[in-house]
Structures are given as C-alpha cells and as structure tokens.
Short mmCIF file of C-alpha atoms in Angstrom, two decimals:
data_model
loop_
_atom_site.label_atom_id
_atom_site.label_comp_id
_atom_site.label_asym_id
_atom_site.label_seq_id
_atom_site.Cartn_x
_atom_site.Cartn_y
_atom_site.Cartn_z
CA MET A 4 -1.20 -6.90 -22.05
CA ILE A 5 -1.46 -9.97 -20.05
CA PRO A 6 1.91 -11.84 -19.45
CA GLU A 7 1.54 -15.42 -20.55
CA ILE A 8 2.47 -16.75 -17.14
CA GLU A 9 -0.39 -14.90 -15.66
CA LYS A 10 -2.79 -16.86 -17.85
CA ALA A 11 -1.14 -20.15 -17.09
CA SER A 12 -2.49 -22.87 -15.00
CA SER A 13 -1.69 -22.86 -11.24
CA ALA A 14 0.59 -25.85 -11.79
CA THR A 15 2.44 -23.99 -14.49
CA ILE A 16 2.70 -20.96 -12.30
CA LYS A 17 4.05 -22.83 -9.15
CA ALA A 18 6.66 -24.71 -11.40
CA TYR A 19 7.75 -21.41 -12.76
CA GLN A 20 8.19 -19.96 -9.43
CA GLU A 21 10.02 -22.69 -8.01
CA ALA A 22 12.46 -22.53 -10.77
CA GLU A 23 12.89 -18.63 -10.00
CA LEU A 24 13.10 -19.41 -6.31
CA LYS A 25 16.25 -21.54 -6.77
CA LYS A 26 17.90 -18.78 -9.00
CA LEU A 27 17.03 -16.32 -6.06
CA LEU A 28 18.53 -18.49 -3.36
CA GLN A 29 21.77 -19.07 -5.40
CA TYR A 30 21.99 -15.10 -5.96
CA LEU A 31 21.48 -14.39 -2.35
CA ASN A 32 23.96 -16.93 -1.24
CA THR A 33 26.75 -15.29 -3.61
CA HIS A 34 26.00 -11.55 -3.21
CA SER A 35 23.97 -10.93 0.06
CA SER A 36 26.02 -10.45 3.07
CA TYR A 37 22.82 -10.79 5.28
CA TYR A 38 21.46 -13.92 3.83
CA LYS A 39 24.65 -15.76 3.42
CA ARG A 40 25.11 -15.36 7.12
CA LEU A 41 21.56 -16.38 7.72
CA PHE A 42 21.85 -19.71 5.61
CA LYS A 43 25.30 -20.53 7.23
CA SER A 44 24.17 -19.81 10.96
CA GLU A 45 20.87 -21.87 10.37
CA ASN A 46 22.61 -24.66 8.66
CA ILE A 47 20.28 -24.29 5.60
CA ASN A 48 21.33 -26.70 2.62
CA LEU A 49 19.96 -24.62 -0.39
CA ASN A 50 19.88 -27.82 -2.42
CA SER A 51 17.18 -29.04 -0.14
CA ILE A 52 14.96 -25.96 -0.97
CA ASN A 53 13.08 -27.15 -4.24
CA THR A 54 9.39 -26.26 -3.78
CA LEU A 55 7.56 -23.25 -2.44
CA GLU A 56 6.45 -25.46 0.62
CA ASP A 57 10.06 -25.80 1.37
CA LEU A 58 10.33 -21.95 2.07
CA THR A 59 9.17 -22.72 5.57
CA ARG A 60 12.60 -24.10 6.39
CA ILE A 61 13.99 -20.61 6.06
CA PRO A 62 13.60 -17.91 8.88
CA THR A 63 11.55 -14.94 7.88
CA THR A 64 13.02 -11.52 7.32
CA THR A 65 11.54 -8.47 9.36
CA LYS A 66 11.48 -4.77 9.17
CA GLU A 67 13.80 -4.74 12.11
CA ASP A 68 16.28 -6.82 10.40
CA LEU A 69 16.32 -4.34 7.37
CA GLN A 70 16.60 -1.39 9.69
CA ARG A 71 19.52 -2.98 11.68
CA TYR A 72 21.58 -4.46 8.86
CA ASN A 73 20.37 -2.35 6.00
CA ASP A 74 23.68 -2.30 4.02
CA ASP A 75 24.20 -6.01 4.49
CA PHE A 76 21.14 -6.64 2.26
CA ILE A 77 22.66 -4.55 -0.67
CA CYS A 78 24.02 -7.17 -3.37
CA VAL A 79 25.63 -4.95 -5.77
CA PRO A 80 28.77 -2.66 -5.91
CA ARG A 81 28.09 1.01 -5.34
CA HIS A 82 28.91 1.98 -9.02
CA ASP A 83 26.11 -0.30 -10.16
CA ILE A 84 23.43 1.82 -8.09
CA ILE A 85 21.48 4.06 -10.28
CA ASP A 86 18.77 5.07 -8.05
CA TYR A 87 18.30 5.41 -4.27
CA VAL A 88 14.93 5.30 -2.59
CA THR A 89 13.81 5.06 0.97
CA THR A 90 10.77 3.47 2.77
CA SER A 91 8.34 5.97 4.49
CA GLY A 92 9.28 5.06 8.00
CA THR A 93 5.68 4.59 9.15
CA LEU A 94 6.54 2.02 11.70
CA GLY A 95 10.34 3.09 12.39
CA GLU A 96 13.46 4.08 10.71
CA PRO A 97 13.37 4.39 6.94
CA VAL A 98 15.26 1.79 4.93
CA THR A 99 17.28 2.68 2.04
CA PHE A 100 16.77 0.50 -1.07
CA ALA A 101 19.47 0.54 -3.81
CA LEU A 102 18.16 0.04 -7.36
CA THR A 103 20.22 -1.03 -10.49
CA ASP A 104 19.36 -0.29 -14.05
CA ASN A 105 17.79 -3.60 -14.46
CA ASP A 106 15.89 -2.90 -11.30
CA LEU A 107 14.45 0.25 -12.89
CA LYS A 108 13.46 -1.71 -15.95
CA ARG A 109 11.76 -4.27 -13.69
CA LEU A 110 9.97 -1.53 -11.91
CA ALA A 111 8.68 -0.01 -15.23
CA HIS A 112 7.48 -3.51 -16.37
CA ASN A 113 5.62 -3.99 -13.04
CA GLU A 114 3.84 -0.86 -13.46
CA ALA A 115 3.06 -1.06 -17.03
CA ILE A 116 1.23 -4.69 -16.64
CA SER A 117 -0.36 -3.06 -13.36
CA PHE A 118 -1.63 -0.08 -15.33
CA ALA A 119 -2.81 -2.62 -18.18
CA CYS A 120 -4.72 -4.56 -15.58
CA ALA A 121 -6.71 -1.58 -14.52
CA GLY A 122 -7.48 -0.82 -18.20
CA VAL A 123 -5.08 1.84 -19.12
CA LYS A 124 -3.81 1.64 -22.85
CA LYS A 125 -1.19 3.43 -25.02
CA ALA A 126 -3.79 5.99 -25.98
CA ASP A 127 -4.44 7.11 -22.46
CA VAL A 128 -2.98 10.02 -20.64
CA ILE A 129 -2.34 9.80 -16.83
CA GLN A 130 -2.15 12.57 -14.43
CA LEU A 131 -0.11 11.85 -11.43
CA MET A 132 -1.12 13.35 -8.22
CA THR A 133 1.76 11.88 -5.90
CA THR A 134 5.31 13.03 -5.44
CA ILE A 135 7.96 11.84 -7.80
CA ASP A 136 10.83 13.30 -5.55
CA ARG A 137 11.78 12.97 -1.95
CA ARG A 138 13.21 9.45 -2.55
CA PHE A 139 9.69 8.06 -3.17
CA MET A 140 9.63 4.82 -5.17
CA ALA A 141 5.93 4.94 -6.14
CA GLY A 142 6.03 8.21 -8.14
CA LEU A 143 9.20 7.12 -9.99
CA ALA A 144 7.35 3.68 -10.66
CA TYR A 145 4.37 5.44 -12.07
CA PHE A 146 6.28 7.66 -14.34
CA LEU A 147 8.44 4.78 -15.76
CA GLY A 148 5.42 2.26 -16.12
CA ALA A 149 3.42 4.88 -18.08
CA ARG A 150 6.56 5.42 -20.29
CA GLU A 151 6.91 1.66 -20.93
CA LEU A 152 3.22 1.36 -21.68
CA GLY A 153 3.45 4.24 -24.07
CA ALA A 154 0.85 6.20 -22.13
CA GLY A 155 1.20 10.08 -21.64
CA ILE A 156 1.78 11.32 -18.13
CA ILE A 157 1.26 14.64 -16.49
CA ARG A 158 3.60 15.12 -13.41
CA VAL A 159 1.47 17.66 -11.18
CA GLY A 160 2.58 16.09 -7.81
CA ASN A 161 0.28 15.99 -4.73
CA GLY A 162 -2.12 18.52 -3.29
CA ILE A 163 -3.13 21.89 -4.80
CA PRO A 164 -6.64 21.23 -6.28
CA GLU A 165 -6.58 24.51 -8.42
CA LEU A 166 -3.56 23.15 -10.16
CA GLN A 167 -4.77 19.64 -10.59
CA TRP A 168 -8.04 21.15 -12.21
CA ASP A 169 -6.09 23.60 -14.34
CA SER A 170 -4.07 20.51 -15.76
CA ILE A 171 -7.18 18.22 -16.23
CA LYS A 172 -8.73 21.07 -18.12
CA LYS A 173 -5.60 21.80 -20.27
CA PHE A 174 -4.18 18.24 -20.93
CA LYS A 175 -7.39 16.14 -20.82
CA PRO A 176 -6.05 13.04 -18.79
CA THR A 177 -8.16 9.83 -19.12
CA TYR A 178 -6.82 8.48 -15.73
CA ILE A 179 -5.74 9.98 -12.62
CA ILE A 180 -3.42 8.54 -9.79
CA ALA A 181 -4.20 9.77 -6.31
CA VAL A 182 -4.95 9.03 -2.56
CA PRO A 183 -8.84 8.47 -2.47
CA SER A 184 -9.36 11.15 0.04
CA PHE A 185 -7.72 13.67 -2.03
CA LEU A 186 -10.39 12.89 -4.72
CA LEU A 187 -12.80 14.39 -2.20
CA LYS A 188 -11.06 17.60 -2.21
CA LEU A 189 -11.04 17.57 -5.91
CA ILE A 190 -14.89 17.13 -5.90
CA GLU A 191 -15.40 19.87 -3.38
CA TYR A 192 -13.17 22.24 -5.42
CA ALA A 193 -15.10 21.53 -8.56
CA GLU A 194 -18.42 22.03 -6.97
CA GLN A 195 -17.33 25.43 -5.55
CA HIS A 196 -15.96 26.53 -9.15
CA HIS A 197 -18.77 25.00 -11.11
CA ILE A 198 -16.58 22.60 -12.86
CA ASP A 199 -18.69 19.73 -14.42
CA LEU A 200 -17.14 16.54 -12.86
CA ASN A 201 -18.56 14.22 -15.24
CA ASN A 202 -17.62 16.12 -18.31
CA SER A 203 -14.00 16.29 -17.42
CA GLY A 204 -12.78 13.39 -19.52
CA VAL A 205 -11.48 11.53 -16.53
CA LYS A 206 -12.81 8.11 -16.73
CA GLY A 207 -10.79 6.21 -14.06
CA ALA A 208 -8.80 6.61 -10.87
CA ILE A 209 -5.96 4.38 -9.73
CA CYS A 210 -5.98 4.89 -5.92
CA ILE A 211 -3.07 4.54 -3.41
CA GLY A 212 -2.44 4.48 0.22
CA GLU A 213 -6.11 4.03 1.41
CA SER A 214 -8.73 1.25 0.93
CA LEU A 215 -11.58 1.39 -1.39
CA ARG A 216 -13.32 -1.68 -0.51
CA GLU A 217 -14.84 -3.80 2.25
CA GLN A 218 -13.52 -7.37 2.55
CA ASP A 219 -16.29 -8.68 0.21
CA PHE A 220 -15.07 -6.07 -2.51
CA SER A 221 -18.10 -3.87 -1.93
CA LEU A 222 -17.41 -0.16 -1.96
CA ASN A 223 -16.57 1.17 1.38
CA ILE A 224 -17.83 4.60 2.70
CA LEU A 225 -14.84 6.57 1.15
CA SER A 226 -15.35 5.24 -2.42
CA LYS A 227 -19.18 5.50 -2.14
CA LYS A 228 -18.77 9.27 -1.43
CA ILE A 229 -16.55 9.76 -4.38
CA LYS A 230 -18.83 7.59 -6.76
CA ASP A 231 -21.86 9.31 -5.60
CA LYS A 232 -20.55 12.73 -7.26
CA TRP A 233 -17.93 11.59 -9.72
CA ASP A 234 -18.90 8.65 -12.02
CA ILE A 235 -15.55 7.31 -12.57
CA ASP A 236 -14.07 3.91 -12.21
CA LEU A 237 -11.96 3.37 -9.16
CA PHE A 238 -9.08 0.87 -8.98
CA SER A 239 -7.24 -0.31 -5.74
CA THR A 240 -3.56 -0.79 -5.88
CA TYR A 241 -1.43 -2.29 -3.19
CA ALA A 242 2.35 -1.90 -3.13
CA SER A 243 5.38 -1.18 -1.07
CA THR A 244 9.03 -0.11 -1.54
CA GLU A 245 10.16 -3.57 -0.09
CA MET A 246 8.15 -5.51 -2.78
CA ASN A 247 9.11 -3.38 -5.90
CA THR A 248 5.95 -4.79 -7.19
CA ALA A 249 2.23 -3.74 -7.19
CA PHE A 250 -1.11 -5.66 -6.90
CA THR A 251 -3.58 -3.87 -8.96
CA GLU A 252 -7.15 -4.48 -9.59
CA CYS A 253 -8.59 -5.44 -13.04
CA GLU A 254 -12.04 -4.38 -14.43
CA ALA A 255 -13.58 -7.11 -12.19
CA GLN A 256 -12.39 -5.23 -9.23
CA GLN A 257 -12.30 -8.55 -7.08
CA GLY A 258 -8.76 -7.82 -5.51
CA GLY A 259 -5.25 -6.82 -6.71
CA HIS A 260 -3.77 -9.46 -9.14
CA HIS A 261 -0.29 -11.14 -8.15
CA HIS A 262 2.41 -11.04 -10.76
CA PRO A 263 4.08 -14.52 -10.35
CA GLU A 264 7.12 -13.52 -12.50
CA LEU A 265 7.90 -10.79 -10.07
CA ILE A 266 7.16 -12.11 -6.67
CA ILE A 267 6.49 -15.24 -4.54
CA ILE A 268 3.79 -14.56 -1.90
CA GLU A 269 2.97 -16.53 1.40
CA ILE A 270 0.15 -15.67 3.90
CA LEU A 271 1.42 -16.70 7.42
CA ASP A 272 -0.08 -16.97 10.86
CA GLU A 273 1.39 -15.93 14.15
CA ASN A 274 3.73 -18.94 13.99
CA ASN A 275 5.04 -18.27 10.55
CA ALA A 276 3.07 -21.05 9.11
CA PRO A 277 0.77 -20.88 6.08
CA VAL A 278 -2.78 -19.97 6.92
CA LYS A 279 -5.60 -22.38 5.59
CA ALA A 280 -7.14 -21.27 2.25
CA GLY A 281 -9.33 -18.13 2.53
CA GLU A 282 -8.02 -17.18 6.15
CA PRO A 283 -6.30 -13.76 6.81
CA GLY A 284 -2.53 -13.56 7.59
CA GLU A 285 0.54 -11.66 7.24
CA LEU A 286 1.57 -11.09 3.69
CA THR A 287 5.00 -12.42 3.32
CA ILE A 288 7.00 -11.82 0.08
CA SER A 289 10.26 -13.01 -1.81
CA THR A 290 11.10 -10.81 -4.72
CA LEU A 291 12.08 -12.33 -7.93
CA GLY A 292 14.39 -10.51 -10.47
CA VAL A 293 15.60 -7.87 -8.29
CA GLU A 294 19.49 -7.33 -8.46
CA GLY A 295 20.20 -4.44 -6.02
CA MET A 296 18.39 -5.58 -2.79
CA PRO A 297 16.30 -8.68 -3.14
CA LEU A 298 14.39 -10.00 -0.32
CA LEU A 299 13.45 -13.66 0.94
CA ARG A 300 10.47 -14.27 3.18
CA PHE A 301 10.23 -10.67 4.09
CA LYS A 302 7.19 -10.08 6.54
CA THR A 303 5.37 -6.97 5.13
CA GLY A 304 3.30 -6.43 8.36
CA ASP A 305 0.05 -6.13 6.44
CA ILE A 306 -2.82 -8.64 7.18
CA VAL A 307 -4.73 -9.73 3.96
CA THR A 308 -6.60 -12.56 2.60
CA ALA A 309 -5.74 -14.43 -0.69
CA HIS A 310 -8.40 -15.10 -3.11
CA THR A 311 -7.62 -18.03 -5.70
CA GLU A 312 -10.97 -18.55 -7.57
CA ALA A 313 -10.97 -17.72 -11.46
CA CYS A 314 -11.23 -14.23 -12.53
CA SER A 315 -13.01 -13.02 -15.33
CA CYS A 316 -10.33 -10.85 -16.89
CA GLY A 317 -8.42 -14.08 -18.00
CA ARG A 318 -5.66 -14.10 -15.40
CA ASN A 319 -5.22 -17.13 -13.40
CA THR A 320 -3.36 -15.46 -10.58
CA THR A 321 -3.92 -15.06 -6.80
CA ARG A 322 -5.64 -11.91 -5.70
CA LEU A 323 -5.08 -9.93 -2.50
CA GLY A 324 -8.06 -8.40 -0.79
CA PRO A 325 -8.17 -5.16 0.96
CA VAL A 326 -5.54 -4.90 3.80
CA ILE A 327 -7.23 -5.49 6.93
CA GLY A 328 -4.61 -3.64 8.93
CA ARG A 329 -1.01 -3.49 9.82
CA LYS A 330 -0.11 -6.32 12.29
CA LYS A 331 1.71 -3.76 14.56
CA GLN A 332 -1.12 -1.43 14.64
CA MET A 333 -3.80 -4.27 15.93
CA ILE A 334 -5.55 -2.80 18.86
CA LYS A 335 -6.89 -4.64 21.87
CA TYR A 336 -9.60 -2.31 23.12
CA LYS A 337 -12.16 -3.12 25.83
CA GLY A 338 -12.27 -6.67 24.77
CA THR A 339 -12.48 -6.06 20.93
CA THR A 340 -9.70 -6.53 18.34
CA LEU A 341 -9.64 -3.86 15.91
CA TYR A 342 -7.46 -2.10 13.18
CA PRO A 343 -7.19 1.56 12.17
CA PRO A 344 -8.92 1.00 8.67
CA ALA A 345 -12.13 0.27 10.52
CA MET A 346 -12.22 3.54 12.25
CA HIS A 347 -10.99 5.36 8.86
CA ASN A 348 -14.32 4.04 7.40
CA ILE A 349 -16.43 5.36 10.15
CA LEU A 350 -14.79 8.92 10.17
CA ASN A 351 -14.90 9.20 6.41
CA ASP A 352 -18.79 8.83 6.80
CA PHE A 353 -18.90 12.40 8.11
CA ASN A 354 -18.57 15.21 5.82
CA ALA A 355 -18.10 17.81 8.46
CA ILE A 356 -14.85 16.16 9.57
CA ASP A 357 -12.17 17.93 7.83
CA SER A 358 -9.12 15.91 9.05
CA TYR A 359 -8.22 13.56 11.72
CA VAL A 360 -5.51 11.60 13.48
CA ILE A 361 -5.76 8.27 15.35
CA GLU A 362 -3.56 8.04 18.40
CA ILE A 363 -3.04 4.79 20.05
CA SER A 364 -1.30 4.57 23.41
CA HIS A 365 -0.90 2.30 26.69
CA ASN A 366 -2.77 3.39 29.83
CA ASN A 367 -1.29 3.09 33.31
CA ILE A 368 -2.23 -0.56 33.58
CA GLY A 369 -0.80 -1.45 30.12
CA THR A 370 -3.71 -2.03 28.15
CA ASP A 371 -4.49 0.01 24.73
CA GLU A 372 -6.09 3.23 24.61
CA ILE A 373 -7.49 5.15 21.59
CA LEU A 374 -7.68 8.88 21.14
CA LEU A 375 -9.35 10.29 18.00
CA LYS A 376 -8.34 13.98 17.27
CA ILE A 377 -10.82 15.67 14.86
CA ALA A 378 -10.70 18.94 13.11
CA THR A 379 -14.14 20.22 12.18
CA ASN A 380 -16.19 23.42 11.67
CA ASN A 381 -19.03 21.78 13.70
CA ALA A 382 -17.29 21.25 16.96
CA THR A 383 -20.59 21.02 18.92
CA GLU A 384 -21.82 18.49 21.43
CA GLU A 385 -24.61 17.36 19.20
CA PHE A 386 -22.09 16.46 16.35
CA LEU A 387 -19.66 14.69 18.95
CA GLN A 388 -22.71 12.61 20.10
CA LYS A 389 -23.30 11.61 16.47
CA ILE A 390 -19.99 10.31 15.99
CA LYS A 391 -20.17 8.50 19.42
CA ASP A 392 -23.36 6.89 18.45
CA HIS A 393 -21.80 5.85 14.95
CA PHE A 394 -18.78 4.15 16.76
CA ARG A 395 -21.14 2.28 19.03
CA ALA A 396 -23.29 1.04 16.26
CA LYS A 397 -20.33 -0.07 14.03
CA LEU A 398 -17.64 -1.12 16.28
CA ARG A 399 -19.52 -1.71 19.46
CA VAL A 400 -16.84 0.25 21.34
CA LEU A 401 -16.36 3.93 21.81
CA PRO A 402 -12.66 5.57 21.69
CA LYS A 403 -11.96 8.83 23.44
CA ILE A 404 -12.67 11.67 21.07
CA GLU A 405 -11.59 15.32 21.23
CA PHE A 406 -11.81 18.44 18.82
CA CYS A 407 -8.60 20.08 17.57
CA ASP A 408 -7.56 22.95 15.76
CA LYS A 409 -6.93 22.13 12.11
CA LYS A 410 -3.55 23.71 12.01
CA GLU A 411 -2.31 21.68 15.04
CA LEU A 412 -3.62 18.71 13.46
CA GLN A 413 -1.71 19.32 10.15
CA LYS A 414 1.43 19.51 12.21
CA LEU A 415 0.64 15.98 13.38
CA GLN A 416 -0.35 14.74 9.93
CA PHE A 417 2.73 16.20 8.06
CA PRO A 418 5.85 15.68 10.26
CA LYS A 419 9.11 16.89 8.94
CA MET A 420 10.21 14.84 5.71
CA SER A 421 6.97 13.11 5.37
CA ARG A 422 5.89 12.16 1.99
CA LYS A 423 2.34 11.34 2.79
CA PRO A 424 -0.13 12.14 5.59
CA VAL A 425 0.17 10.32 8.99
CA LEU A 426 -3.34 9.20 10.15
CA VAL A 427 -2.22 6.84 12.77
CA ILE A 428 0.21 7.69 15.59
CA ASP A 429 1.13 4.72 17.74
CA ARG A 430 2.82 5.79 21.09
CA ARG A 431 2.68 2.11 22.61
CA GLU A 432 6.09 1.00 23.70
#
C-alpha cells in the first residue's frame, strides 16, 4: 500500500508539491483570517510563490502565533467542524484544532499508509495502548487508520499491564501501539507472572513519544532493553497535532518516511534559512489537504536531520532521523550544549531507576542548571555514584541529582489534565 507519488522521482514529487502549495496559498488567502492578514502586512504577492524555494519569502508561523491567535487560524464555519482536539501544551498553553469530516478522512488515510509502512496488513490486529479520549488526536488517528486499512483494533487505553496482558491473551493482537518505556513495564509484569513473551503472538510495536534509535539508526539503550527480552520489531513514529501527519519507519528502519501528498517539509537554521544537506535543523511544515486549520511554514520546535538517499522499501521520499531535541529545551550547561533525550538515554540504562523527571532552571547568574529527580528502591550513595560516573563518561558533564519519593515524582509527571507523562520540566524564564 505505497501511494504512487511516494515511489515517484524526486523531480515529480517536487512538481506535485509545488502545485499543491499554490492551492494551499489560495485557500489560506480566502479562508484564513490569520494568513490573509499576514500576506497583506508583508506585501506578499502569492502569484510570485511558484516553487518550494520561494517559501522563504513568507514569514514562519510559531507556536506563540497559534496560542495568541488560535481562532484566526480556523478556516471553516463552526457547523463544519466535526471534531475538536487540543495539543498537549508541553511548552505552553494548549492550542485547539478544529477538524472537518474531510480532515478526519485525511487523518485516517495518513495513519493507514503509515501503518502499512510499518508492515501492518488487513489481516493484522492492533492493540492500542494510548488514550483515544481527552481531546487526544493520536488515539483517534490510530483508530481511524486501522479502520481504513481494514485491520482489527483493540482499544485498551494507556497503563494497567494486567489489563493489557489479559487483552493480548484474549484477542491475540499482532501489533501494539505504545510508549516504549511502557513496554518495559509489560515485560516486567510478564516475567513476574510467568507469561511467555515470545509466544504471545505480538510481532511488532509501533512506538510513540520516545526515541528508539541513535542518530545512526542503531538501537538506543531503551530499545536494546526491550529487544533483549522481547523479540519483536520496533518501529519509530514521529507526529504532532499541528502536522495532522505521521512519519513512520518502514522495515528498513532508517528513519520516518515523509508523505509528500500530505505535508511540505523544510529543515531550517537559526535564521530560518534551509540547512545544508545532512545538517540538523528545525523541522518546519506546511500541511496539504487540511480544511479546518491548515498551517503554512509552521516551526515545530523539533531539531531533526533529513535523509534523502534511496530506501530499500521502494519509497523515494525523504526520511526524518530521530528527534535530537526540542529547540526550546536546548541546554547550555558548563560549556556543553545538550538536549533532554541524551539524558533520557543514560537514565534508561539503569534498571533500578523506577521513574525520573529532568528539571531545567536558571541559577542566580542566569546560566542553565539541571536537576535530576529520581525515584528508586536503591537510594544509596553507591548507586548515586554509579549514575554520576555514567553521566561523566557519556556526556562529560554532571547534573545535580537527588532521590525522590515515587509518589511525589508521579505528581510532577502527571499534572492535572495530562495525557502523557511529563519527563522534562523547564522552569527557565
């Protein structure tokens, strides 16, 4: 189930996207209060935007723009809105997205071809271990995508290993959708209750919310720990509410494939100029085919590297490597630049760490400080020293570390109305 445009030549894909870009610009100029105002204030002649390279003439859109002018981005009358979703609000106030019936069909198509990219077929059954309620787009997208693909789906929701295993034994899913760290909890429960992991019938996991790979696509510590116990295929997927689109790995597992019929991507530097090939930058997107709330040159805040060499799966599309970090969560610490994912990878190396939160703040001279709050049953000086040594060896810097009560840490990880655990708390101004 590979769309023909994804197998086309780079030149054909580019020409297709340029034609779709012109449709997007006209749609925004007709229906979007925000973009109509932007085009007028910046004196942008839309007839002069003919190529993807011409996009740089248009200012970018930021999360702050969405927060400040949320309703001005909505392009349809209220009676055409079928579903309302909100962003998770990880880095500020949540933003409302309004979806029309056609947007839901587009969302289903996106997820169906993304599932197919990971090898899911009509005969498969998927167990959904994420929420489908609480205005969460991803759970809804997975359900609609499985339905379009014709695969079965078991809507269990997040957490509760006992219920997950009961469902696995009862309904025999072949794929599961989960946050990777939760797979470790499933493994732990299986071992405690003498469940044969590798005789469960599960052959693959589509993983969300946490990285599985290093920048060279080798398995990171988290995924190695999963694979050491449970012999299943692990597929990374990268998506966001703003994109209405997913980048999912194929069987080659060399990055998430771009769907050029659904989204235009740019990788930009600090000056909003395209980076050189192979260099990391901020993913910036323009959505194609969205009716309710399309976006133009929206800066996602995620730092990624694009890969354009041919893929063995037959798709001729750009692939995105693992997210290096969120631009706003970049930390300058004792002369070193780092992002939270680097610390996740180190902390995941310790089985004795039950949970953790990374707090970033400014000290009294305005430079960055890092405090790791860790819950463990082994709160000893010896274990603390092991963690410190590991950080020095891997990152060459040592954050402050303190052991915390597990229940207190859970309050930080799951604030009111949260839909997923909060692992990074940024207290900087």
